[in-house]
mmCIF file of C-alpha atoms and ligand atoms in Angstrom:
data_model
loop_
_atom_site.group_PDB
_atom_site.id
_atom_site.type_symbol
_atom_site.label_atom_id
_atom_site.label_comp_id
_atom_site.label_asym_id
_atom_site.label_seq_id
_atom_site.Cartn_x
_atom_site.Cartn_y
_atom_site.Cartn_z
ATOM 1 C CA UNK A 21 -20.473 0.903 44.818
ATOM 2 C CA UNK A 22 -18.316 3.988 45.041
ATOM 3 C CA UNK A 23 -14.568 3.379 45.138
ATOM 4 C CA UNK A 24 -13.769 6.259 47.435
ATOM 5 C CA UNK A 25 -15.463 9.432 48.614
ATOM 6 C CA UNK A 26 -12.545 11.485 47.281
ATOM 7 C CA UNK A 27 -10.951 9.448 44.528
ATOM 8 C CA UNK A 28 -7.279 10.116 43.842
ATOM 9 C CA UNK A 29 -6.461 10.098 40.162
ATOM 10 C CA UNK A 30 -2.938 9.392 38.931
ATOM 11 C CA UNK A 31 -2.643 11.117 35.583
ATOM 12 C CA UNK A 32 -0.164 9.948 32.941
ATOM 13 C CA UNK A 33 0.319 12.916 30.597
ATOM 14 C CA UNK A 34 -0.551 16.617 30.752
ATOM 15 C CA UNK A 35 -0.704 17.563 27.085
ATOM 16 C CA UNK A 36 -3.776 18.556 25.058
ATOM 17 C CA UNK A 37 -6.048 16.018 26.724
ATOM 18 C CA UNK A 38 -4.468 15.832 30.196
ATOM 19 C CA UNK A 39 -4.502 19.610 30.770
ATOM 20 C CA UNK A 40 -8.144 19.841 29.702
ATOM 21 C CA UNK A 41 -9.061 16.893 31.917
ATOM 22 C CA UNK A 42 -7.529 18.621 34.957
ATOM 23 C CA UNK A 43 -9.701 21.665 34.186
ATOM 24 C CA UNK A 44 -12.874 19.571 33.807
ATOM 25 C CA UNK A 45 -12.205 17.770 37.096
ATOM 26 C CA UNK A 46 -11.604 21.062 38.907
ATOM 27 C CA UNK A 47 -14.748 22.528 37.379
ATOM 28 C CA UNK A 48 -16.860 19.513 38.422
ATOM 29 C CA UNK A 49 -15.952 19.472 42.119
ATOM 30 C CA UNK A 50 -19.268 17.743 42.913
ATOM 31 C CA UNK A 51 -17.906 14.539 41.330
ATOM 32 C CA UNK A 52 -15.383 14.144 44.148
ATOM 33 C CA UNK A 53 -12.232 13.507 42.104
ATOM 34 C CA UNK A 54 -8.766 14.771 42.891
ATOM 35 C CA UNK A 55 -5.707 14.634 40.638
ATOM 36 C CA UNK A 56 -2.990 13.400 43.002
ATOM 37 C CA UNK A 57 0.070 13.173 40.731
ATOM 38 C CA UNK A 58 0.836 13.866 37.068
ATOM 39 C CA UNK A 59 3.487 12.133 34.947
ATOM 40 C CA UNK A 60 5.215 14.320 32.331
ATOM 41 C CA UNK A 61 8.520 14.345 30.477
ATOM 42 C CA UNK A 62 9.452 17.893 31.436
ATOM 43 C CA UNK A 63 8.514 19.129 34.939
ATOM 44 C CA UNK A 64 9.854 22.623 34.225
ATOM 45 C CA UNK A 65 7.232 23.342 31.538
ATOM 46 C CA UNK A 66 4.539 25.758 32.827
ATOM 47 C CA UNK A 67 1.059 24.198 32.916
ATOM 48 C CA UNK A 68 -1.700 26.438 34.165
ATOM 49 C CA UNK A 69 -4.122 24.732 36.583
ATOM 50 C CA UNK A 70 -1.543 22.060 37.507
ATOM 51 C CA UNK A 71 0.547 22.984 40.570
ATOM 52 C CA UNK A 72 4.230 22.167 39.861
ATOM 53 C CA UNK A 73 4.452 19.969 42.987
ATOM 54 C CA UNK A 74 2.010 17.493 41.398
ATOM 55 C CA UNK A 75 4.340 16.895 38.450
ATOM 56 C CA UNK A 76 6.732 13.974 38.366
ATOM 57 C CA UNK A 77 8.809 12.025 35.871
ATOM 58 C CA UNK A 78 8.647 8.884 38.001
ATOM 59 C CA UNK A 79 5.784 6.484 37.122
ATOM 60 C CA UNK A 80 6.165 4.723 40.519
ATOM 61 C CA UNK A 81 5.016 7.880 42.323
ATOM 62 C CA UNK A 82 1.831 7.876 40.236
ATOM 63 C CA UNK A 83 1.084 4.258 41.043
ATOM 64 C CA UNK A 84 1.730 4.699 44.768
ATOM 65 C CA UNK A 85 -0.467 7.765 45.282
ATOM 66 C CA UNK A 86 -3.592 6.991 43.261
ATOM 67 C CA UNK A 87 -6.822 4.972 43.392
ATOM 68 C CA UNK A 88 -7.307 5.110 39.625
ATOM 69 C CA UNK A 89 -4.888 5.604 36.721
ATOM 70 C CA UNK A 90 -5.747 7.776 33.716
ATOM 71 C CA UNK A 91 -3.394 7.367 30.755
ATOM 72 C CA UNK A 92 -3.331 10.249 28.265
ATOM 73 C CA UNK A 93 0.366 10.294 27.413
ATOM 74 C CA UNK A 94 0.199 8.266 24.182
ATOM 75 C CA UNK A 95 2.788 5.904 22.723
ATOM 76 C CA UNK A 96 2.823 2.160 22.956
ATOM 77 C CA UNK A 97 5.776 1.343 25.229
ATOM 78 C CA UNK A 98 5.953 3.231 28.549
ATOM 79 C CA UNK A 99 2.185 3.872 28.514
ATOM 80 C CA UNK A 100 1.514 0.135 28.110
ATOM 81 C CA UNK A 101 4.052 -0.793 30.804
ATOM 82 C CA UNK A 102 2.588 1.582 33.394
ATOM 83 C CA UNK A 103 -1.004 0.631 32.592
ATOM 84 C CA UNK A 104 -0.150 -3.065 32.946
ATOM 85 C CA UNK A 105 1.600 -2.505 36.259
ATOM 86 C CA UNK A 106 -1.468 -0.696 37.594
ATOM 87 C CA UNK A 107 -3.840 -3.369 36.266
ATOM 88 C CA UNK A 108 -1.701 -6.133 37.749
ATOM 89 C CA UNK A 109 -2.044 -4.349 41.088
ATOM 90 C CA UNK A 110 -5.840 -4.454 40.737
ATOM 91 C CA UNK A 111 -6.246 -0.767 39.826
ATOM 92 C CA UNK A 112 -8.768 0.413 37.268
ATOM 93 C CA UNK A 113 -7.264 2.191 34.278
ATOM 94 C CA UNK A 114 -8.835 4.713 31.896
ATOM 95 C CA UNK A 115 -7.071 5.350 28.588
ATOM 96 C CA UNK A 116 -7.584 7.255 25.328
ATOM 97 C CA UNK A 117 -4.692 5.409 23.674
ATOM 98 C CA UNK A 118 -5.961 3.559 20.597
ATOM 99 C CA UNK A 119 -2.425 2.744 19.410
ATOM 100 C CA UNK A 120 -1.588 0.829 22.607
ATOM 101 C CA UNK A 121 -4.937 -0.979 22.495
ATOM 102 C CA UNK A 122 -4.574 -1.868 18.810
ATOM 103 C CA UNK A 123 -1.070 -3.233 19.150
ATOM 104 C CA UNK A 124 -1.212 -4.828 22.646
ATOM 105 C CA UNK A 125 -4.821 -6.044 22.759
ATOM 106 C CA UNK A 126 -3.939 -9.619 23.720
ATOM 107 C CA UNK A 127 -1.911 -8.375 26.696
ATOM 108 C CA UNK A 128 -4.780 -6.147 27.851
ATOM 109 C CA UNK A 129 -7.470 -8.769 27.202
ATOM 110 C CA UNK A 130 -7.483 -10.446 30.662
ATOM 111 C CA UNK A 131 -8.040 -7.021 32.259
ATOM 112 C CA UNK A 132 -10.741 -6.046 29.759
ATOM 113 C CA UNK A 133 -12.439 -9.357 30.648
ATOM 114 C CA UNK A 134 -12.370 -8.320 34.311
ATOM 115 C CA UNK A 135 -13.896 -4.934 33.393
ATOM 116 C CA UNK A 136 -10.854 -3.035 34.724
ATOM 117 C CA UNK A 137 -9.945 -1.150 31.510
ATOM 118 C CA UNK A 138 -12.005 1.795 30.196
ATOM 119 C CA UNK A 139 -11.358 3.323 26.766
ATOM 120 C CA UNK A 140 -14.386 5.223 25.455
ATOM 121 C CA UNK A 141 -12.282 8.211 24.332
ATOM 122 C CA UNK A 142 -9.916 6.064 22.246
ATOM 123 C CA UNK A 143 -12.384 6.172 19.331
ATOM 124 C CA UNK A 144 -14.278 9.374 18.437
ATOM 125 C CA UNK A 145 -13.207 11.134 21.674
ATOM 126 C CA UNK A 146 -16.298 12.133 23.696
ATOM 127 C CA UNK A 147 -18.817 11.172 20.995
ATOM 128 C CA UNK A 148 -20.623 8.007 22.163
ATOM 129 C CA UNK A 149 -19.149 5.144 20.161
ATOM 130 C CA UNK A 150 -17.661 2.276 22.165
ATOM 131 C CA UNK A 151 -20.413 2.531 24.793
ATOM 132 C CA UNK A 152 -23.089 2.425 22.078
ATOM 133 C CA UNK A 153 -21.464 -0.412 20.101
ATOM 134 C CA UNK A 154 -20.873 -2.575 23.195
ATOM 135 C CA UNK A 155 -24.215 -1.621 24.753
ATOM 136 C CA UNK A 156 -27.500 -0.996 23.014
ATOM 137 C CA UNK A 157 -26.244 -2.018 19.550
ATOM 138 C CA UNK A 158 -25.328 -5.520 20.794
ATOM 139 C CA UNK A 159 -29.058 -6.236 20.449
ATOM 140 C CA UNK A 160 -28.515 -6.612 16.709
ATOM 141 C CA UNK A 161 -26.163 -8.786 14.670
ATOM 142 C CA UNK A 162 -23.660 -6.462 12.991
ATOM 143 C CA UNK A 163 -23.767 -6.445 9.179
ATOM 144 C CA UNK A 164 -21.271 -3.691 8.359
ATOM 145 C CA UNK A 165 -19.615 -0.553 9.737
ATOM 146 C CA UNK A 166 -18.042 2.402 7.937
ATOM 147 C CA UNK A 167 -16.463 5.386 9.678
ATOM 148 C CA UNK A 168 -14.533 8.607 9.288
ATOM 149 C CA UNK A 169 -12.271 8.464 12.333
ATOM 150 C CA UNK A 170 -9.409 10.893 11.747
ATOM 151 C CA UNK A 171 -9.903 14.636 12.130
ATOM 152 C CA UNK A 172 -6.527 15.554 10.630
ATOM 153 C CA UNK A 173 -7.360 13.823 7.334
ATOM 154 C CA UNK A 174 -10.825 15.396 7.339
ATOM 155 C CA UNK A 175 -9.279 18.842 7.812
ATOM 156 C CA UNK A 176 -6.660 18.321 5.070
ATOM 157 C CA UNK A 177 -9.235 17.020 2.577
ATOM 158 C CA UNK A 178 -11.622 19.898 3.398
ATOM 159 C CA UNK A 179 -8.817 22.406 2.735
ATOM 160 C CA UNK A 180 -7.976 20.651 -0.537
ATOM 161 C CA UNK A 181 -11.642 21.004 -1.567
ATOM 162 C CA UNK A 182 -11.076 24.749 -1.259
ATOM 163 C CA UNK A 183 -8.154 24.473 -3.706
ATOM 164 C CA UNK A 184 -5.187 23.986 -1.342
ATOM 165 C CA UNK A 185 -2.487 21.487 -2.319
ATOM 166 C CA UNK A 186 -1.804 18.524 -0.014
ATOM 167 C CA UNK A 187 1.503 19.744 1.469
ATOM 168 C CA UNK A 188 0.073 23.176 2.357
ATOM 169 C CA UNK A 189 -3.101 21.692 3.823
ATOM 170 C CA UNK A 190 -0.941 19.385 5.962
ATOM 171 C CA UNK A 191 1.193 22.319 7.133
ATOM 172 C CA UNK A 192 -2.043 24.149 8.082
ATOM 173 C CA UNK A 193 -3.168 21.136 10.130
ATOM 174 C CA UNK A 194 0.213 21.083 11.907
ATOM 175 C CA UNK A 195 0.117 24.841 12.599
ATOM 176 C CA UNK A 196 -3.335 24.457 14.153
ATOM 177 C CA UNK A 197 -2.089 21.606 16.350
ATOM 178 C CA UNK A 198 -4.370 19.026 14.691
ATOM 179 C CA UNK A 199 -1.552 16.963 13.191
ATOM 180 C CA UNK A 200 1.559 15.734 14.948
ATOM 181 C CA UNK A 201 4.992 17.015 13.896
ATOM 182 C CA UNK A 202 5.330 13.508 12.419
ATOM 183 C CA UNK A 203 1.896 13.137 10.823
ATOM 184 C CA UNK A 204 2.466 9.635 9.385
ATOM 185 C CA UNK A 205 0.005 7.874 11.695
ATOM 186 C CA UNK A 206 -2.778 10.269 10.660
ATOM 187 C CA UNK A 207 -2.227 10.768 6.925
ATOM 188 C CA UNK A 208 -1.123 7.227 6.093
ATOM 189 C CA UNK A 209 -4.303 5.860 7.681
ATOM 190 C CA UNK A 210 -2.791 4.030 10.673
ATOM 191 C CA UNK A 211 -4.600 6.110 13.302
ATOM 192 C CA UNK A 212 -7.892 5.187 11.611
ATOM 193 C CA UNK A 213 -6.721 1.560 11.430
ATOM 194 C CA UNK A 214 -5.889 1.566 15.171
ATOM 195 C CA UNK A 215 -9.426 2.745 15.961
ATOM 196 C CA UNK A 216 -11.067 0.393 13.479
ATOM 197 C CA UNK A 217 -9.349 -2.698 14.873
ATOM 198 C CA UNK A 218 -10.543 -1.811 18.378
ATOM 199 C CA UNK A 219 -14.126 -1.625 17.062
ATOM 200 C CA UNK A 220 -13.649 -4.814 15.012
ATOM 201 C CA UNK A 221 -12.629 -6.792 18.115
ATOM 202 C CA UNK A 222 -15.474 -5.444 20.226
ATOM 203 C CA UNK A 223 -18.200 -5.947 17.624
ATOM 204 C CA UNK A 224 -17.232 -8.306 14.767
ATOM 205 C CA UNK A 225 -14.434 -10.700 15.706
ATOM 206 C CA UNK A 226 -12.710 -10.870 19.107
ATOM 207 C CA UNK A 227 -9.618 -12.333 17.421
ATOM 208 C CA UNK A 228 -9.250 -9.790 14.590
ATOM 209 C CA UNK A 229 -5.525 -9.337 13.967
ATOM 210 C CA UNK A 230 -3.775 -5.974 13.693
ATOM 211 C CA UNK A 231 -1.784 -7.332 10.718
ATOM 212 C CA UNK A 232 -4.992 -8.024 8.788
ATOM 213 C CA UNK A 233 -5.949 -4.366 8.833
ATOM 214 C CA UNK A 234 -2.424 -2.929 8.649
ATOM 215 C CA UNK A 235 -1.957 -4.660 5.285
ATOM 216 C CA UNK A 236 -5.219 -3.126 4.004
ATOM 217 C CA UNK A 237 -4.485 0.460 5.024
ATOM 218 C CA UNK A 238 -3.941 3.274 2.542
ATOM 219 C CA UNK A 239 -3.830 6.952 3.496
ATOM 220 C CA UNK A 240 -4.497 10.240 1.748
ATOM 221 C CA UNK A 241 -0.973 11.420 0.866
ATOM 222 C CA UNK A 242 -1.384 10.563 -2.825
ATOM 223 C CA UNK A 243 -4.664 12.495 -3.228
ATOM 224 C CA UNK A 244 -4.235 15.394 -5.667
ATOM 225 C CA UNK A 245 -6.313 18.549 -6.255
ATOM 226 C CA UNK A 246 -7.378 16.952 -9.571
ATOM 227 C CA UNK A 247 -8.913 13.970 -7.730
ATOM 228 C CA UNK A 248 -10.761 16.356 -5.390
ATOM 229 C CA UNK A 249 -11.975 18.423 -8.333
ATOM 230 C CA UNK A 250 -13.218 15.340 -10.205
ATOM 231 C CA UNK A 251 -15.132 14.257 -7.072
ATOM 232 C CA UNK A 252 -16.731 17.704 -6.759
ATOM 233 C CA UNK A 253 -17.826 17.573 -10.396
ATOM 234 C CA UNK A 254 -19.578 14.281 -9.639
ATOM 235 C CA UNK A 255 -21.381 15.913 -6.656
ATOM 236 C CA UNK A 256 -19.284 14.148 -4.097
ATOM 237 C CA UNK A 257 -16.135 14.358 -2.009
ATOM 238 C CA UNK A 258 -13.175 12.274 -0.933
ATOM 239 C CA UNK A 259 -12.889 11.098 2.665
ATOM 240 C CA UNK A 260 -10.660 8.566 4.464
ATOM 241 C CA UNK A 261 -13.009 5.772 5.518
ATOM 242 C CA UNK A 262 -12.415 2.695 7.677
ATOM 243 C CA UNK A 263 -14.765 -0.178 6.887
ATOM 244 C CA UNK A 264 -15.704 -3.604 8.212
ATOM 245 C CA UNK A 265 -17.930 -5.682 5.961
ATOM 246 C CA UNK A 266 -18.521 -9.264 4.830
ATOM 247 C CA UNK A 267 -16.577 -10.430 1.771
ATOM 248 C CA UNK A 268 -16.121 -14.026 0.565
ATOM 249 C CA UNK A 269 -17.472 -15.471 3.792
ATOM 250 C CA UNK A 270 -15.261 -13.485 6.156
ATOM 251 C CA UNK A 271 -15.068 -10.095 7.791
ATOM 252 C CA UNK A 272 -12.914 -7.702 5.791
ATOM 253 C CA UNK A 273 -11.178 -4.669 7.279
ATOM 254 C CA UNK A 274 -10.044 -1.751 5.133
ATOM 255 C CA UNK A 275 -8.906 1.866 5.465
ATOM 256 C CA UNK A 276 -8.686 3.901 2.217
ATOM 257 C CA UNK A 277 -9.821 7.118 0.549
ATOM 258 C CA UNK A 278 -13.411 6.803 -0.672
ATOM 259 C CA UNK A 279 -15.569 8.798 -3.045
ATOM 260 C CA UNK A 280 -18.740 9.678 -1.116
ATOM 261 C CA UNK A 281 -21.707 11.189 -2.960
ATOM 262 C CA UNK A 282 -22.905 14.357 -1.205
ATOM 263 C CA UNK A 283 -26.144 12.529 -0.363
ATOM 264 C CA UNK A 284 -24.264 10.022 1.844
ATOM 265 C CA UNK A 285 -24.636 10.840 5.576
ATOM 266 C CA UNK A 286 -20.868 10.551 6.114
ATOM 267 C CA UNK A 287 -20.135 13.062 3.333
ATOM 268 C CA UNK A 288 -21.599 15.816 5.474
ATOM 269 C CA UNK A 289 -19.333 15.352 8.491
ATOM 270 C CA UNK A 290 -17.674 18.753 8.787
ATOM 271 C CA UNK A 291 -13.901 19.072 8.789
ATOM 272 C CA UNK A 292 -13.486 18.740 12.557
ATOM 273 C CA UNK A 293 -16.067 15.956 13.011
ATOM 274 C CA UNK A 294 -16.020 12.167 12.916
ATOM 275 C CA UNK A 295 -18.871 10.012 11.654
ATOM 276 C CA UNK A 296 -19.770 6.346 12.045
ATOM 277 C CA UNK A 297 -22.342 4.383 10.116
ATOM 278 C CA UNK A 298 -23.402 1.017 11.599
ATOM 279 C CA UNK A 299 -25.833 -1.437 10.125
ATOM 280 C CA UNK A 300 -27.377 -4.155 12.310
ATOM 281 C CA UNK A 301 -29.837 -6.867 11.249
ATOM 282 C CA UNK A 302 -32.642 -5.775 13.567
ATOM 283 C CA UNK A 303 -31.871 -2.132 14.313
ATOM 284 C CA UNK A 304 -31.113 -1.157 10.695
ATOM 285 C CA UNK A 305 -28.876 1.794 9.916
ATOM 286 C CA UNK A 306 -27.498 3.901 12.763
ATOM 287 C CA UNK A 307 -25.472 7.045 12.208
ATOM 288 C CA UNK A 308 -23.317 8.622 14.942
ATOM 289 C CA UNK A 309 -21.465 11.899 14.463
ATOM 290 C CA UNK A 310 -19.632 14.399 16.637
ATOM 291 C CA UNK A 311 -16.209 15.706 17.590
ATOM 292 C CA UNK A 312 -13.571 13.019 17.158
ATOM 293 C CA UNK A 313 -10.591 14.865 18.612
ATOM 294 C CA UNK A 314 -9.550 17.933 20.575
ATOM 295 C CA UNK A 315 -8.559 18.332 24.196
ATOM 296 C CA UNK A 316 -12.029 19.140 25.558
ATOM 297 C CA UNK A 317 -13.994 16.535 23.575
ATOM 298 C CA UNK A 318 -11.469 13.818 24.427
ATOM 299 C CA UNK A 319 -11.261 14.807 28.098
ATOM 300 C CA UNK A 320 -15.064 14.618 28.229
ATOM 301 C CA UNK A 321 -14.958 10.991 27.049
ATOM 302 C CA UNK A 322 -12.193 10.228 29.557
ATOM 303 C CA UNK A 323 -14.173 11.842 32.383
ATOM 304 C CA UNK A 324 -17.230 9.709 31.574
ATOM 305 C CA UNK A 325 -15.034 6.611 32.022
ATOM 306 C CA UNK A 326 -13.664 7.952 35.322
ATOM 307 C CA UNK A 327 -17.242 8.387 36.543
ATOM 308 C CA UNK A 328 -18.118 4.801 35.522
ATOM 309 C CA UNK A 329 -14.988 3.460 37.219
ATOM 310 C CA UNK A 330 -15.726 5.446 40.400
ATOM 311 C CA UNK A 331 -19.171 3.845 40.521
ATOM 312 C CA UNK A 332 -17.653 0.381 40.195
ATOM 313 C CA UNK A 333 -19.213 -0.144 36.752
ATOM 314 C CA UNK A 334 -17.129 -2.365 34.449
ATOM 315 C CA UNK A 335 -15.386 -1.163 31.276
ATOM 316 C CA UNK A 336 -16.567 -2.365 27.849
ATOM 317 C CA UNK A 337 -17.175 -6.107 27.663
ATOM 318 C CA UNK A 338 -15.753 -8.473 25.052
ATOM 319 C CA UNK A 339 -17.631 -10.741 22.676
ATOM 320 C CA UNK A 340 -16.671 -14.397 22.968
ATOM 321 C CA UNK A 341 -17.299 -15.466 19.354
ATOM 322 C CA UNK A 342 -17.070 -13.776 15.968
ATOM 323 C CA UNK A 343 -20.376 -12.427 14.661
ATOM 324 C CA UNK A 344 -21.962 -14.601 11.984
ATOM 325 C CA UNK A 345 -20.806 -13.377 8.562
ATOM 326 C CA UNK A 346 -23.928 -12.726 6.476
ATOM 327 C CA UNK A 347 -23.937 -14.594 3.150
ATOM 328 C CA UNK A 348 -26.248 -12.430 1.078
ATOM 329 C CA UNK A 349 -26.169 -9.098 2.880
ATOM 330 C CA UNK A 350 -27.020 -6.025 0.871
ATOM 331 C CA UNK A 351 -23.635 -4.441 1.649
ATOM 332 C CA UNK A 352 -23.056 -0.758 0.990
ATOM 333 C CA UNK A 353 -20.713 -0.462 -1.995
ATOM 334 C CA UNK A 354 -18.198 2.319 -1.438
ATOM 335 C CA UNK A 355 -16.093 3.532 -4.335
ATOM 336 C CA UNK A 356 -12.361 3.410 -3.580
ATOM 337 C CA UNK A 357 -10.175 6.142 -5.025
HETATM 338 N N1 NAP B 24 -5.497 15.131 21.186
HETATM 339 C C1 NAP B 24 -6.619 14.542 20.795
HETATM 340 O O1 NAP B 24 -7.470 15.172 20.178
HETATM 341 C C2 NAP B 24 -6.855 13.091 21.114
HETATM 342 C C3 NAP B 24 -8.072 12.489 20.764
HETATM 343 C C4 NAP B 24 -8.310 11.147 21.099
HETATM 344 C C5 NAP B 24 -7.325 10.428 21.727
HETATM 345 N N2 NAP B 24 -6.140 11.023 22.026
HETATM 346 C C6 NAP B 24 -5.101 10.242 22.679
HETATM 347 O O2 NAP B 24 -4.818 10.813 23.948
HETATM 348 C C7 NAP B 24 -3.443 10.648 24.254
HETATM 349 C C8 NAP B 24 -2.810 11.999 24.559
HETATM 350 O O3 NAP B 24 -2.946 12.859 23.470
HETATM 351 P P1 NAP B 24 -2.480 14.400 23.587
HETATM 352 O O4 NAP B 24 -2.925 15.037 22.325
HETATM 353 O O5 NAP B 24 -2.911 14.964 24.886
HETATM 354 O O6 NAP B 24 -0.890 14.228 23.565
HETATM 355 P P2 NAP B 24 0.205 15.355 23.901
HETATM 356 O O7 NAP B 24 -0.366 16.709 23.805
HETATM 357 O O8 NAP B 24 1.408 15.025 23.068
HETATM 358 O O9 NAP B 24 0.557 15.106 25.447
HETATM 359 C C9 NAP B 24 1.281 13.987 25.886
HETATM 360 C C10 NAP B 24 1.615 14.180 27.353
HETATM 361 O O10 NAP B 24 2.226 12.990 27.838
HETATM 362 C C11 NAP B 24 3.512 13.285 28.379
HETATM 363 N N3 NAP B 24 4.439 12.223 27.957
HETATM 364 C C12 NAP B 24 4.586 11.708 26.722
HETATM 365 N N4 NAP B 24 5.530 10.743 26.716
HETATM 366 C C13 NAP B 24 5.999 10.685 27.980
HETATM 367 C C14 NAP B 24 7.001 9.898 28.615
HETATM 368 N N5 NAP B 24 7.710 9.002 27.947
HETATM 369 N N6 NAP B 24 7.200 10.080 29.934
HETATM 370 C C15 NAP B 24 6.496 11.001 30.641
HETATM 371 N N7 NAP B 24 5.513 11.773 30.092
HETATM 372 C C16 NAP B 24 5.281 11.612 28.779
HETATM 373 C C17 NAP B 24 3.952 14.613 27.768
HETATM 374 O O11 NAP B 24 4.824 15.268 28.680
HETATM 375 P P3 NAP B 24 5.473 16.713 28.348
HETATM 376 O O12 NAP B 24 4.303 17.667 28.350
HETATM 377 O O13 NAP B 24 6.433 16.969 29.442
HETATM 378 O O14 NAP B 24 6.089 16.597 26.989
HETATM 379 C C18 NAP B 24 2.589 15.327 27.622
HETATM 380 O O15 NAP B 24 2.252 15.974 28.810
HETATM 381 C C19 NAP B 24 -2.836 9.892 23.055
HETATM 382 O O16 NAP B 24 -2.866 8.504 23.293
HETATM 383 C C20 NAP B 24 -3.791 10.239 21.923
HETATM 384 O O17 NAP B 24 -3.797 9.259 20.890
HETATM 385 C C21 NAP B 24 -5.883 12.332 21.746
#
């Protein structure tokens, strides 16, 4: 089923991701998509490739003129409100917003159940992650998952390996546009936690609570050059890792800096890459790596969801019960810093 021969897309946000998405859509004319209206805060800001008459500050105009809504504005309030209004009107919605999903999952759940919400790019941008975990990897019982999910932390830690102090490495990340002006979500681990809880609910426990991971989240702001140096002397490095694993008969969720020996597959994820290590009972170890951020990589993930939605394919499906917690699994022991 194809929703429309020329599908009108209502775009919420024209920042790093939104602007790149407009370019990809224009470049891929054969797909038959048209951006009909774009929600921004400031219509006077110049945005190449987006004609000024498409810009609006009124969410109603977006909802009225589009077949499909794409949310790449971020935040958890207005973005959630507009997505819910569209979903309640039966529209499909594509989003890259892990924060809104993490914090308002229960509100979105009925629409995820109906297959109306698509969110591949919310974790690891355009690198196949949610599709793989809710598709082919469902053939195995999950045993554990560990992942490097935040590019800003990866960049800062890579710079610190070269001898930079934390505050200067953070400033460098901000100057390059990797980190937000307020980098708390990235460096204190909450961006990783937002992504991890989305994966937890799709793979390990449909009722995993945000509070259970929030309380177990520690970022990288206390890492010193001495800690980095000590790791290097032990032939390893420090990375911010989000993990889901069995502990005392339940699934445990944690985000914290980890010492990874250089031989570990995740240790070799370059500064601008993400990496995810999944272990399933039948499939064994699976390692996924690729770009986890950036306008183009994220827009690519968003576009794949738009294509699925235009073909009438459903978004990622939920699990109905928590995965069995293995009693005697040979769990990977990661050394916390
Ligand atoms: N950047 C990445 O690498 C990346 C990767 C994965 C996922 N994501 C997710 O993708 C989303 C967008 O990220 P981004 O980097 O593109 O953000 P961004 O550069 O800050 O762009 C946000 C856009 O949304 C608009 N906007 C924000 N709040 C608004 C409001 N209240 N009303 C109207 N318009 C509003 C802004 O308008 P103005 O331009 O007028 O200010 C801007 O165009 C976020 O959810 C982010 O977590 C981003």
